[in-house]
Tab-separated table of C-alpha atoms in Angstrom:
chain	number	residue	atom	x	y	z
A	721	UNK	CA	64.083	-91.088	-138.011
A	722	UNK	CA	60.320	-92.524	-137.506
A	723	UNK	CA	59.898	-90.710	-134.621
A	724	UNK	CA	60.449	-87.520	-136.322
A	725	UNK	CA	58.527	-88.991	-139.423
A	726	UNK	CA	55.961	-89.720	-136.793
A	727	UNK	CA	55.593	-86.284	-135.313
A	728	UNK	CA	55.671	-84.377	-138.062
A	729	UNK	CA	52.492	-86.762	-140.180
A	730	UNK	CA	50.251	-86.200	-136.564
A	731	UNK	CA	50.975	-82.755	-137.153
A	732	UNK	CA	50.288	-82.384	-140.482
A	733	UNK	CA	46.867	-84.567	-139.965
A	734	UNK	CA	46.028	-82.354	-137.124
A	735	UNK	CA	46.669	-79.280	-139.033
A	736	UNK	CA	44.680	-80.270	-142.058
A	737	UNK	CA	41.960	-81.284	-139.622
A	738	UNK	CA	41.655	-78.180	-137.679
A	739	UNK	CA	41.663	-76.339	-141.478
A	740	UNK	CA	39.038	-78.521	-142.433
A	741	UNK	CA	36.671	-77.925	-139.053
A	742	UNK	CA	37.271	-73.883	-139.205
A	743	UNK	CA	35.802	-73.955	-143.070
A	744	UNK	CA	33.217	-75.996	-142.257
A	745	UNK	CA	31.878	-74.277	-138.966
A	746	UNK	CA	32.878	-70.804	-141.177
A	747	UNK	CA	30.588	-71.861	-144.309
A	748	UNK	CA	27.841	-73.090	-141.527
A	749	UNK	CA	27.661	-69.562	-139.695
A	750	UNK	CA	27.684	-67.651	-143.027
A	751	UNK	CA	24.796	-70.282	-144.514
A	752	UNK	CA	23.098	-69.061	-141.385
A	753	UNK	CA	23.441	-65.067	-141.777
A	754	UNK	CA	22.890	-65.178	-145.203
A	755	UNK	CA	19.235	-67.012	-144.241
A	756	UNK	CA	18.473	-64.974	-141.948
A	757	UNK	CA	19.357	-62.016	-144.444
A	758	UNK	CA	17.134	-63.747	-146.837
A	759	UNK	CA	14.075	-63.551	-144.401
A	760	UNK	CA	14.348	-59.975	-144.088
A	761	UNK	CA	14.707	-59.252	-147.103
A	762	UNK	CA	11.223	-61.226	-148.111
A	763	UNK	CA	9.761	-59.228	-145.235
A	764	UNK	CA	10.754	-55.742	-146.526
A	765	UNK	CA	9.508	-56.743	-149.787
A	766	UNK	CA	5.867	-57.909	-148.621
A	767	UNK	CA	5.693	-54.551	-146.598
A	768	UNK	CA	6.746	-52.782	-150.066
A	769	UNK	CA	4.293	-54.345	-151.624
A	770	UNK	CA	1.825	-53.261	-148.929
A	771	UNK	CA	3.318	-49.824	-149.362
A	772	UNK	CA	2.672	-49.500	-152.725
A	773	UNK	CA	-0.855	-50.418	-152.822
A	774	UNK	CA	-0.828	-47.995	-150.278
A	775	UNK	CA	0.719	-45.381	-151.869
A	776	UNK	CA	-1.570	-45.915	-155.915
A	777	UNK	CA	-4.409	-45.058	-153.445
A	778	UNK	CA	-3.187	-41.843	-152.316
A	779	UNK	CA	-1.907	-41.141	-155.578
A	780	UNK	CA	-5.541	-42.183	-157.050
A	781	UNK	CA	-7.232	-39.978	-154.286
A	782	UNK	CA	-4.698	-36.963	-154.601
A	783	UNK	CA	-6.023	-36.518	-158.459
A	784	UNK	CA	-9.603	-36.920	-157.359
A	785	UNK	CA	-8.831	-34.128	-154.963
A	786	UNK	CA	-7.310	-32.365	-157.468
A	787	UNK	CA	-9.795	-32.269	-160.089
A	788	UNK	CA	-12.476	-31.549	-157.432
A	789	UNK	CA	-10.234	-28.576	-156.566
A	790	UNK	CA	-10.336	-27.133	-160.450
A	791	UNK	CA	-13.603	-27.635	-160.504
A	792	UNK	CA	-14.788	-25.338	-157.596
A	793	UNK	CA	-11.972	-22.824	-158.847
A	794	UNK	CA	-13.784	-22.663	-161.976
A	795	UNK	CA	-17.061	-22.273	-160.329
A	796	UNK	CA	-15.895	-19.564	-158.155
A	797	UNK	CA	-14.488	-17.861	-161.656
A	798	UNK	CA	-17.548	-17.959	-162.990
A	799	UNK	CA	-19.184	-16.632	-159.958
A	800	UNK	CA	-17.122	-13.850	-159.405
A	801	UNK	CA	-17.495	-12.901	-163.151
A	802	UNK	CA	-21.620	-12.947	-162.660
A	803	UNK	CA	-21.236	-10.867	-159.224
């Protein structure tokens, strides 16, 4: 009967064991990916940051452009209407 006893505790410790050293490695790998997710994610926000400065000074320059487009429309009205 101890020899049964026996086998089946070393089993039962062995299991538990190799349960406990799969979660662990598991929780290690995804600790890792998520990390590495992390740092991308900080890098495509600092280049969206970069983007948008970008993109408020060709918004900025696009109404410049704009305005200076009325203005020589109205000047060309005005000079058609003399002519």
């Amino acid at each position: 009967m101890s020899n049964e006893l026996l086998v089946a505790t070393v089993g039962l410790v062995g299991s538990l064991c190799g349960s406990v050293i799969g979660v662990v490695g598991s929780a290690k790998v995804l600790t890792y990916r998520v990390m590495q997710l992390e740092e991308k994610f900080k890098k495509q926000c600092e280049n969206c940051a970069v983007m948008d400065g970008r993109v408020d000074r060709l918004e900025e320059k696009q109404a410049v452009m704009e305005e200076k487009i009325k203005d020589s429309n109205r000047r060309i009205e005005n000079l058609e209407k003399r002519g």
